[in-house]
Coordinates of C-alpha atoms in Angstrom, one line a residue:
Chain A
X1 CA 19.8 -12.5 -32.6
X2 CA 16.8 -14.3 -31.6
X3 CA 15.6 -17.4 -33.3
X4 CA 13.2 -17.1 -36.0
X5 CA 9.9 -18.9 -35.2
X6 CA 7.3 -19.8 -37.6
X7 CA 4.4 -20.7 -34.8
X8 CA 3.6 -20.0 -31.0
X9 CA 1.2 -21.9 -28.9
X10 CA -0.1 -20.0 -26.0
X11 CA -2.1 -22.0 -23.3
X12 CA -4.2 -19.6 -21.3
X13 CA -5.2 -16.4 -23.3
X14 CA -5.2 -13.7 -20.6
X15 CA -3.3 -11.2 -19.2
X16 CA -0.2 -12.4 -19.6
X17 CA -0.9 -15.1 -22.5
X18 CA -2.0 -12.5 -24.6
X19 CA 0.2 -9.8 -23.6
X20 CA 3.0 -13.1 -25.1
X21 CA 0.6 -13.2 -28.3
X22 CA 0.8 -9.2 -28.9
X23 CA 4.5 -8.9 -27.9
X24 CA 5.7 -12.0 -30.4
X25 CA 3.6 -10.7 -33.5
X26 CA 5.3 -7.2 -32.7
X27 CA 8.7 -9.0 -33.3
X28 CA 7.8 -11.5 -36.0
X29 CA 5.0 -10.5 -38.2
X30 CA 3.1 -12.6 -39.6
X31 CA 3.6 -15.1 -37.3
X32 CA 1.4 -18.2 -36.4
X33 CA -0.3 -18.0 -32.7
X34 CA -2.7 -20.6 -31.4
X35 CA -4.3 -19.9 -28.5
X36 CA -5.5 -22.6 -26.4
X37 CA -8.3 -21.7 -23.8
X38 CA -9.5 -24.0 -20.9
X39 CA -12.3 -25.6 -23.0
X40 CA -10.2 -26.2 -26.2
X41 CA -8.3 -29.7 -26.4
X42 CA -4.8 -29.6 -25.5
X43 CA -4.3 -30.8 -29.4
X44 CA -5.3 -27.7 -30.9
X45 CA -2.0 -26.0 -30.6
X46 CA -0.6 -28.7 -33.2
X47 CA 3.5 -29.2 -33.5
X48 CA 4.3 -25.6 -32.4
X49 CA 8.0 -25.8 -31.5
X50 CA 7.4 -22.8 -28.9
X51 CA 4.9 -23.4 -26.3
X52 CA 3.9 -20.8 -23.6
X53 CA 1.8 -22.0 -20.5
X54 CA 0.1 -18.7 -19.0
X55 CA -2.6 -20.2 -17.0
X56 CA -2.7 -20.6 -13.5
X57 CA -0.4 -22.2 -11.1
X58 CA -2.3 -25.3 -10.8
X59 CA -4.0 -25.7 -14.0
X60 CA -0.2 -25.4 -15.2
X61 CA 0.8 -28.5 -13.0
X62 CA -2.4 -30.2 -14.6
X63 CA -1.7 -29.7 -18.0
X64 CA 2.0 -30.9 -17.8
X65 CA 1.3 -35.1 -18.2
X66 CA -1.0 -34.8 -20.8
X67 CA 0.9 -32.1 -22.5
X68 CA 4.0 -35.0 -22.3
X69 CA 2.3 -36.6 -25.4
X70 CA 1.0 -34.0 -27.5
X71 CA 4.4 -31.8 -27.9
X72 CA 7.3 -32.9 -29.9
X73 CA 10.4 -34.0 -27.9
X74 CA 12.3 -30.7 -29.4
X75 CA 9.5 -28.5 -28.4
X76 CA 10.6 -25.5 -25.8
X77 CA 7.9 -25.5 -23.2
X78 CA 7.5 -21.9 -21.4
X79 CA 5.7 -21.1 -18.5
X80 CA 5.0 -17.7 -17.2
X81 CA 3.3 -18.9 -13.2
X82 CA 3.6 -16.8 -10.0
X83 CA 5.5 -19.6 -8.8
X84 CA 8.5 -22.2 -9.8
X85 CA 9.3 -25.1 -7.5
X86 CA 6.0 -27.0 -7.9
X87 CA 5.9 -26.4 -11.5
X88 CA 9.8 -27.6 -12.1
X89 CA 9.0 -30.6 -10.2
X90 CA 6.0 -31.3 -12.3
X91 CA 7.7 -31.0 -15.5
X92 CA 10.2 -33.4 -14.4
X93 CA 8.1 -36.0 -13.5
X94 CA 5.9 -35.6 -17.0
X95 CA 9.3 -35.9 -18.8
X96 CA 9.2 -32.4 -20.7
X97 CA 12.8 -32.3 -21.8
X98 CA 13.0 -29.0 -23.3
X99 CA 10.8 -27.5 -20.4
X100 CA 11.8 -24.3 -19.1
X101 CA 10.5 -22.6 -16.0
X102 CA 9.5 -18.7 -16.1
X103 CA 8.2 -15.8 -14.2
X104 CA 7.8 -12.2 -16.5
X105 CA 7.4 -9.8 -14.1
X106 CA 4.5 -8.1 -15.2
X107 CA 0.9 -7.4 -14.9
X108 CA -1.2 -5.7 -12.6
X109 CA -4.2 -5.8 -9.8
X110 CA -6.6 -6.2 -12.8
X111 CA -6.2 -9.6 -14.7
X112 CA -8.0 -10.5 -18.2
X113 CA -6.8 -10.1 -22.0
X114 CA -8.4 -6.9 -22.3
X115 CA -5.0 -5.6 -20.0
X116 CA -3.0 -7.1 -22.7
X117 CA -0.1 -4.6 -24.4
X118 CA 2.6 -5.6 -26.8
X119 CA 5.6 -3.7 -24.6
X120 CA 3.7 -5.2 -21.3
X121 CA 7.3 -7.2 -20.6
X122 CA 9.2 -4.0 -22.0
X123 CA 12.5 -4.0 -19.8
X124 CA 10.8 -6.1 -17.3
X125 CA 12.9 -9.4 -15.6
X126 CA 11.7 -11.9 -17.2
X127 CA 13.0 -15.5 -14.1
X128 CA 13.9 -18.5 -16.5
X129 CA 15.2 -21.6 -15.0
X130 CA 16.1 -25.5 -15.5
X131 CA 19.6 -26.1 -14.8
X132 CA 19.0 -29.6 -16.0
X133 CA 18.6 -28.0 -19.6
X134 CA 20.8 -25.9 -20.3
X135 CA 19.9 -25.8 -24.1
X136 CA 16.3 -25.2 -23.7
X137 CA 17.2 -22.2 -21.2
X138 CA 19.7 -20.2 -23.6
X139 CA 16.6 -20.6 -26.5
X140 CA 14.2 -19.6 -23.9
X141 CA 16.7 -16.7 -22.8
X142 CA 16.2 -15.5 -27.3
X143 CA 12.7 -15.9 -27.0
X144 CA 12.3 -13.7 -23.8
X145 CA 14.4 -11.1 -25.3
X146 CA 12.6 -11.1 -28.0
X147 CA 9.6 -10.2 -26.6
X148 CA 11.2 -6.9 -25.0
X149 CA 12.2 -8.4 -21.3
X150 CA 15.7 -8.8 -19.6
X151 CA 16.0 -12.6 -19.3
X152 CA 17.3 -13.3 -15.3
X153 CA 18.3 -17.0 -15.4
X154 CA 18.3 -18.9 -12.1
X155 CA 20.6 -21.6 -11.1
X156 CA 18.3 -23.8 -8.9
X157 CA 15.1 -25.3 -9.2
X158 CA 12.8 -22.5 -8.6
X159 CA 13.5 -22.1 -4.5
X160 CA 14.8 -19.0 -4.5
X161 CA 12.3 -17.4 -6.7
X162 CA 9.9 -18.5 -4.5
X163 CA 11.4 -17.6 -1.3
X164 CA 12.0 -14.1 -3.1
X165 CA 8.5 -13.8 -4.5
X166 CA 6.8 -14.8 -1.4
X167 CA 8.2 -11.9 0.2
X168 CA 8.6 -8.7 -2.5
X169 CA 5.0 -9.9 -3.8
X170 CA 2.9 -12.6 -2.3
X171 CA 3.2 -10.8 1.3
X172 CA 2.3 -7.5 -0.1
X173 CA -0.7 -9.4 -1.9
X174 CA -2.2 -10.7 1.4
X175 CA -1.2 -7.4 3.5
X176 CA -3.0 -5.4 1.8
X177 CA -6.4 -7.8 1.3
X178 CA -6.0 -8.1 5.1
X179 CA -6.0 -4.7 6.0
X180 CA -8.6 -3.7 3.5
X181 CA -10.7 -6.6 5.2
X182 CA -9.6 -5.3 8.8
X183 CA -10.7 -1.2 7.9
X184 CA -14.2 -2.0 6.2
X185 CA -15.3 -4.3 9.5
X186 CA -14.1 -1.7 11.6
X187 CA -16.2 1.1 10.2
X188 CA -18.3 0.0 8.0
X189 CA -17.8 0.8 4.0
X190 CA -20.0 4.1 4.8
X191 CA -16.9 5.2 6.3
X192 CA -14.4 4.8 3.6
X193 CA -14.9 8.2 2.4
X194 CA -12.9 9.7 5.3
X195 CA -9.7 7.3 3.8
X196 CA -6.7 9.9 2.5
X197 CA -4.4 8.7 -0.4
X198 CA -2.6 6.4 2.4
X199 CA -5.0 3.9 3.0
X200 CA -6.5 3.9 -1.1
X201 CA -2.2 3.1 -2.4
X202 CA -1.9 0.6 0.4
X203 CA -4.7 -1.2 -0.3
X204 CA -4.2 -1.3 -4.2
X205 CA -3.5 -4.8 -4.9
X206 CA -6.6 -5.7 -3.0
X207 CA -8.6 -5.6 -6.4
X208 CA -6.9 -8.7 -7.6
X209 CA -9.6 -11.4 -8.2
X210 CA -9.0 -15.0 -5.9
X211 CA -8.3 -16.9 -9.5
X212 CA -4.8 -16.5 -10.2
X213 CA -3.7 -16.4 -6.5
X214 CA -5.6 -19.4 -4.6
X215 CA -2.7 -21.6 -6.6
X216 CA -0.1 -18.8 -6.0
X217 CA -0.7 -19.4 -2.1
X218 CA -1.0 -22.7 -2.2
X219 CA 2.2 -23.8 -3.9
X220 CA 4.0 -21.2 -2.0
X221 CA 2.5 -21.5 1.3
X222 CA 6.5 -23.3 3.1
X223 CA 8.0 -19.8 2.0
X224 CA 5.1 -17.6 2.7
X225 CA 3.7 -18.9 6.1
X226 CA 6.6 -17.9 8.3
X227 CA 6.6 -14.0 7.1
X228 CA 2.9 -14.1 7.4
X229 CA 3.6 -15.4 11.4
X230 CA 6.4 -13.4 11.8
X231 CA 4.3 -10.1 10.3
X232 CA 1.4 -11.0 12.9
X233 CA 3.3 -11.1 15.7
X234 CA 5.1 -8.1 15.0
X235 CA 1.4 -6.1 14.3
X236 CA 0.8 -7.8 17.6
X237 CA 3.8 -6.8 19.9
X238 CA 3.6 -3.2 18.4
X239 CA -0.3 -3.1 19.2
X240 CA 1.2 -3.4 22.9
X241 CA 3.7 -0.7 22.7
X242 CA 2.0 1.8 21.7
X243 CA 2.3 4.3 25.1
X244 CA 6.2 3.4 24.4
X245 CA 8.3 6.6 22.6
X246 CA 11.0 4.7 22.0
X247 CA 9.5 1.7 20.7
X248 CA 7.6 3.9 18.1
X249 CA 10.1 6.0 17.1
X250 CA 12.8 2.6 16.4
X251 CA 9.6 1.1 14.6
X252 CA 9.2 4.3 12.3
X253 CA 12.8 4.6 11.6
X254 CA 13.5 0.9 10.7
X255 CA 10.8 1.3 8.1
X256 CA 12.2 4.7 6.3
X257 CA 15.4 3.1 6.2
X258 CA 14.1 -0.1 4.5
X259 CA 12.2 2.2 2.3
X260 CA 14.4 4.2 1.6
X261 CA 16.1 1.1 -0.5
X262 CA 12.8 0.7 -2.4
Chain B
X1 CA -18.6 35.4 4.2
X2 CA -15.9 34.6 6.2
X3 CA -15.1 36.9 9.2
X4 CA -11.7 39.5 7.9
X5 CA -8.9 38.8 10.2
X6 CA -6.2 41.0 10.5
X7 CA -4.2 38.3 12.4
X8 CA -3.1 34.8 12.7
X9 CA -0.8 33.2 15.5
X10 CA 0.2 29.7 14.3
X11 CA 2.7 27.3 16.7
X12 CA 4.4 24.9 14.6
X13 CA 5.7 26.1 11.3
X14 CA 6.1 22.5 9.4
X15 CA 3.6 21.4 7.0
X16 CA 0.4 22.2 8.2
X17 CA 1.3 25.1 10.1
X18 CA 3.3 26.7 7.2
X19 CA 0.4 25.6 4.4
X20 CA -2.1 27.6 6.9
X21 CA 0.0 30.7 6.3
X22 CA 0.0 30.5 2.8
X23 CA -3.5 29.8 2.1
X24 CA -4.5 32.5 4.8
X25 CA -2.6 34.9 2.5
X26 CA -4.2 33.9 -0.5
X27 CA -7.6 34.8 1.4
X28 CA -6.5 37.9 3.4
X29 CA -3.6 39.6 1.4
X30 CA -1.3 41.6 3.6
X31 CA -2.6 39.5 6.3
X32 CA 0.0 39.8 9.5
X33 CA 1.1 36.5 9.9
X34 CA 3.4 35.3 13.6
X35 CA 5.0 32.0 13.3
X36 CA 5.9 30.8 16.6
X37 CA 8.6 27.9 16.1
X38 CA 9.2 25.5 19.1
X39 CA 12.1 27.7 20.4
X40 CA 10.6 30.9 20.4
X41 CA 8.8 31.9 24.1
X42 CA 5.1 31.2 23.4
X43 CA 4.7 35.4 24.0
X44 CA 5.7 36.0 20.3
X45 CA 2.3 35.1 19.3
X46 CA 1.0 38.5 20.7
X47 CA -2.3 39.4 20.9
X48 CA -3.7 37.4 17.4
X49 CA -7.4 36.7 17.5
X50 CA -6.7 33.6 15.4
X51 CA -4.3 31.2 17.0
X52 CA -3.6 27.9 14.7
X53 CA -1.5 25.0 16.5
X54 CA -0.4 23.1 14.2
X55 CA 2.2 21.1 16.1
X56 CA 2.4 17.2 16.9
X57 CA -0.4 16.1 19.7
X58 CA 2.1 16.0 22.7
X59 CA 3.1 19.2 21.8
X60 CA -0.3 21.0 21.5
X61 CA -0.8 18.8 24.8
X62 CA 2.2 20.0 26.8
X63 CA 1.4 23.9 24.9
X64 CA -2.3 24.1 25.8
X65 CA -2.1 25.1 29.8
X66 CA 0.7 27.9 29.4
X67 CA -1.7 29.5 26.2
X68 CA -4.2 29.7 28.6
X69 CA -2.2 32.3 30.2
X70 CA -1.5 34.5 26.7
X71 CA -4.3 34.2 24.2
X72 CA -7.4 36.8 25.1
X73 CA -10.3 34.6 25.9
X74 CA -12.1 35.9 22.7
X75 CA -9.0 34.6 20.6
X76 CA -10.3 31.3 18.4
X77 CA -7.6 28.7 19.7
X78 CA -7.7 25.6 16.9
X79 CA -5.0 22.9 16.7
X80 CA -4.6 21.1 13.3
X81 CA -3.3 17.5 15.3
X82 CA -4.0 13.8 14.0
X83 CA -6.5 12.6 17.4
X84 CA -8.6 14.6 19.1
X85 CA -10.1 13.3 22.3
X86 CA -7.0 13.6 24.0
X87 CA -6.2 17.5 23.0
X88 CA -10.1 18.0 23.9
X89 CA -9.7 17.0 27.4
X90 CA -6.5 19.1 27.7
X91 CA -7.9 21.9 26.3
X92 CA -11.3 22.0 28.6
X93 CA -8.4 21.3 31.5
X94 CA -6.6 24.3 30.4
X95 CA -9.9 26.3 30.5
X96 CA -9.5 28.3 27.1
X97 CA -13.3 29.1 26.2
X98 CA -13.0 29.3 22.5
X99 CA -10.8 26.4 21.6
X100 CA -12.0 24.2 18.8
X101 CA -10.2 20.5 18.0
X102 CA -9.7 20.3 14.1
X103 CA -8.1 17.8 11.7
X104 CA -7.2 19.0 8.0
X105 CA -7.2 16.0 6.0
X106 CA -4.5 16.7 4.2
X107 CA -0.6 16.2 4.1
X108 CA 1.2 13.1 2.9
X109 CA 4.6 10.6 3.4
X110 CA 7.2 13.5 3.7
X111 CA 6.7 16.7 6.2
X112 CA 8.3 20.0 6.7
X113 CA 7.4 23.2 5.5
X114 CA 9.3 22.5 2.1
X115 CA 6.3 20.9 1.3
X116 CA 4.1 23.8 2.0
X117 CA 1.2 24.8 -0.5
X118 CA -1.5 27.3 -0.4
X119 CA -3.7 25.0 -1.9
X120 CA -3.5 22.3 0.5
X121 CA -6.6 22.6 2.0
X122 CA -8.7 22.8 -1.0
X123 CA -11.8 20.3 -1.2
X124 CA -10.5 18.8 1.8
X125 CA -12.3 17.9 4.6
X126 CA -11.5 19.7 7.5
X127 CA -12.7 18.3 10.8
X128 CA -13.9 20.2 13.6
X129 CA -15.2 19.8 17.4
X130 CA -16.2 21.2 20.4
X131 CA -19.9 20.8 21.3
X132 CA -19.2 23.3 24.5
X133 CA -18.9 26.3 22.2
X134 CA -20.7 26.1 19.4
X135 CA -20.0 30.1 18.7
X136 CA -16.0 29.1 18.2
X137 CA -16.7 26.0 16.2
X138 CA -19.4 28.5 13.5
X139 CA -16.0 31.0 13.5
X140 CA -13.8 27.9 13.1
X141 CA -16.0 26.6 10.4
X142 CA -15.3 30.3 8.5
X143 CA -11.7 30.1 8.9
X144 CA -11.1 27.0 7.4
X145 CA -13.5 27.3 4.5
X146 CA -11.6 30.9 4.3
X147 CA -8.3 28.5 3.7
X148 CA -10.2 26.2 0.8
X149 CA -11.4 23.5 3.2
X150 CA -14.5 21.5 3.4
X151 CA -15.4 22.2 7.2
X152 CA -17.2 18.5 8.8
X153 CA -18.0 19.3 12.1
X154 CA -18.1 16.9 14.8
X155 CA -20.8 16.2 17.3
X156 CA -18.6 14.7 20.3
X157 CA -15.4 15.4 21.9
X158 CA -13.3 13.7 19.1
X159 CA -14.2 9.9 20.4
X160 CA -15.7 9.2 17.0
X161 CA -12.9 11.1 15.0
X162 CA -10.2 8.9 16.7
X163 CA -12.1 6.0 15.9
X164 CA -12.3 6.3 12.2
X165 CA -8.7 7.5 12.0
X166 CA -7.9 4.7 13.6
X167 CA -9.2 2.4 10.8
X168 CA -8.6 4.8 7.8
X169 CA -5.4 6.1 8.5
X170 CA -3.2 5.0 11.6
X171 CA -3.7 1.0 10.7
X172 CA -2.5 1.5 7.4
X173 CA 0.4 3.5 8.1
X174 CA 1.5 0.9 11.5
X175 CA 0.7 -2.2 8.5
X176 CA 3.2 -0.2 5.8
X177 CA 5.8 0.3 8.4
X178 CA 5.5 -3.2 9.2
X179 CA 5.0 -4.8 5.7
X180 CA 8.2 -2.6 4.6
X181 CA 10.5 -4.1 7.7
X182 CA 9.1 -7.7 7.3
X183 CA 10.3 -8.0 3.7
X184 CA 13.9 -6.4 4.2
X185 CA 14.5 -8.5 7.2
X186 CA 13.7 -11.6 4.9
X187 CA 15.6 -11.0 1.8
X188 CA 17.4 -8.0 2.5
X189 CA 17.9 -4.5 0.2
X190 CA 19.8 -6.0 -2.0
X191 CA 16.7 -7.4 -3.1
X192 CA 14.3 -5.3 -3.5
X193 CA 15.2 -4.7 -6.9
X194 CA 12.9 -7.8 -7.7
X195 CA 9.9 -5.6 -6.1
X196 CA 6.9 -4.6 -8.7
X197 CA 4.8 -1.7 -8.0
X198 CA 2.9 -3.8 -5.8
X199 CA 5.2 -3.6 -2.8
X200 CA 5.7 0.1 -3.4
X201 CA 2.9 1.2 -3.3
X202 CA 1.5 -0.8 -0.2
X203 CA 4.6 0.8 1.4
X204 CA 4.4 4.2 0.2
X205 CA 3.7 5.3 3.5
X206 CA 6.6 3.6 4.9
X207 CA 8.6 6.6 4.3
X208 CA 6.6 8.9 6.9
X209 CA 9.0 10.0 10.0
X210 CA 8.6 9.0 13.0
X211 CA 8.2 12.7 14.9
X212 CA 4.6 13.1 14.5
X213 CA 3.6 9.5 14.9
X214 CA 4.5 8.9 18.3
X215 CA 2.1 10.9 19.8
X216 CA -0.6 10.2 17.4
X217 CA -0.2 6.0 18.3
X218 CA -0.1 6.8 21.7
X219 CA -2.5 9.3 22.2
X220 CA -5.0 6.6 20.3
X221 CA -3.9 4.0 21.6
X222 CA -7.1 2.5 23.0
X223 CA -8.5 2.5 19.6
X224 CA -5.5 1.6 17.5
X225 CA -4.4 -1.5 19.4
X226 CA -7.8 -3.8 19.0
X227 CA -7.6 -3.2 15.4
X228 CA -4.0 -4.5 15.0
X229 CA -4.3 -7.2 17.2
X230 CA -7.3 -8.3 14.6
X231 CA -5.4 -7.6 11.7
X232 CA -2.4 -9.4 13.6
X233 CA -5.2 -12.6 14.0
X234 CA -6.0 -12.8 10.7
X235 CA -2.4 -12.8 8.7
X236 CA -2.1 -15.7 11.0
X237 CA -4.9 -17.5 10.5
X238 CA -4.5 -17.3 6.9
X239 CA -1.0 -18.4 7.2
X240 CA -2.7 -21.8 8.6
X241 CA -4.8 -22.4 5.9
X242 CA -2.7 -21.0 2.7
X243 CA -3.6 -24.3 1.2
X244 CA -7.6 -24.5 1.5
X245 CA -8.3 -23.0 -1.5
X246 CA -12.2 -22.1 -0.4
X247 CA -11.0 -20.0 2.6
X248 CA -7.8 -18.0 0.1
X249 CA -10.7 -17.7 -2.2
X250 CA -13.3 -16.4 0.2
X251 CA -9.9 -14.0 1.9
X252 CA -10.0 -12.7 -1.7
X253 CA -13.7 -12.0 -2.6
X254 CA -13.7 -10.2 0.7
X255 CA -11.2 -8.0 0.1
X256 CA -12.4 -7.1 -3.5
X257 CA -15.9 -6.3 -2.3
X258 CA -14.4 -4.2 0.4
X259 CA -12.3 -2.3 -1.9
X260 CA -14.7 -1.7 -4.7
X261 CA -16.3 1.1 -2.2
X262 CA -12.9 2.6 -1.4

């Protein structure tokens, strides 16, 4: 059974943060959530003894120092960023000892709290990790749970989330902003009405808005760079066998059989 | 009205060829109908005044100069393949006076005839060219709106057509292909699981066999391969500047203008 909490904190009320708020009243009625925005003080979320961080990437890493003094030493700390390593490494170094590092995967191309659902993290993986507390990870493990997710505890540090991540989504993210990009200077947006159902579901997640993923990039940019180099030069060698069958034909089958695992 | 036909010759029974048939049907009930497969002499076709070829490009290539020997030279000759320019110049080479290039814009991931729907065609646009015989193109322009189809008839020889399928529909499908191989050789199938609906649907078209694409990339090739050495330019690029935030923001805002008009 899950742990009976009394009060939440949520810093960062969008997608995700309020998704948390929705979610945790659905389970505990009644129950106390402060949400902190960007403006508010970091104080205004009082002696919650469960915090969630659902901002970005790098407001997350800002927040950790000063949040050092505010919580209580038995606090659990949650956050829910695209990314782990920096963040882990952050919380260590602002001495958070019930800090717990998470990923929910949910959400969507479209951000904001109007998205926000109570069964958003519904059988969704839900990455928690600190291997360096163990205590804090099997309440965060209740807590998650709670919420609807299945909890997926790591046993590092946040690297192999990241390296993960950087693949299944943040190469996705940036393929299909850079072919969007590529289609519309090529022929003008005039054009785009010619585009089947191929072009529109491959170029989905271009609607996501820069704010969430500048710090996404940024703190993931050792894992993502080489598939980003190693996806160029493969566009690039293909672009010059295009006159050879057998080339195409290998290149075409490779990709159903990877798909076909999807 | 559209002209009544009494007959209808189509060379490839898959997909296209076999949705033809069934919307034809739909129009003309009772409608005599010859499928001509790839093993069957090219004679079976008999005397149809309608002759679809709805095969891949090499194919209607390699077809074209031995129909010039069995189709009357009143028959309306239209192929249903993915470029144009190229089964333009072999048709004029062939000498059949009342061919027309066309390009139903319709289809999907999976071929065959299993697939096959009457309604395929409906709404969709329909492309259509040959500016030496504007008298097959107006009868072209009958049959297919006969079928359900939007006819969009082309001023040139396909050059233009090739061009925008380039962009809208052969980039994409070469950049799924890609995407879909680059993450499996990173982290393998066995992760996958960890994928969101983001990677599947920016490799939906992943699962698209190889058998028609072969000829469609190199039959357009000299339009195709500029555009993915661009695209291949600017995943690297980015993957040099993941951490300046004002160029991943600007990458971004880019790609959200450009897909707000698709």
């Amino acid at each position: 059974m899950p742990e009976t909490i009394a009060r939440l904190a949520i810093v960062g009320p969008g997608l995700i943060g309020t998704s948390v708020s929705l979610a945790a009243r659905r389970r505990w009625p009644g129950l106390d959530v402060r949400l902190v925005d960007r403006a508010d003080p970091i104080e205004t979320m009082g002696d919650a003894p469960v915090v969630v961080l659902a901002a970005p990437v790098d407001a997350i890493i800002g927040i950790l120092p000063r949040l050092a003094r505010v919580v209580s030493p038995q606090a659990l700390v949650l956050d829910t960023g695209s990314t782990k390593h920096a963040i882990m490494m952050a919380a260590a170094a602002a001495g958070i000892p019930q800090f717990v590092g998470g990923h929910p995967m949910a959400g969507g191309a479209t951000s904001g709290p109007g998205e926000a659902r109570a069964d958003l993290f519904d059988g969704q993986p839900w990455f928690l990790t600190n291997p360096d507390a163990p205590d804090a990870v099997h309440r965060a493990v209740k807590f998650v749970e709670a919420l609807g997710a299945h909890a997926v505890v790591l046993s590092d540090h946040g690297q192999e989330h990241d390296r993960l991540m950087a693949a299944v989504s943040h190469l996705p993210q940036v393929t299909a902003n850079a072919l969007m990009i590529a289609v519309v200077r090529a022929v003008g947006t005039d054009n785009l009405h010619w585009a089947g159902n191929g072009l529109r579901d491959t170029t989905r997640l271009a609607a996501s808005g820069a704010a969430m993923w500048e710090s996404v990039l940024a703190s993931n940019s050792r894992e993502l760079k080489p598939l980003l180099k190693t996806l160029a030069a493969d566009l690039s060698a293909l672009a010059d066998g295009l006159d050879d069958r057998d080339l195409v034909r290998r290149f075409f089958e490779e990709a159903v059989r990877a798909k076909s695992c999807l």
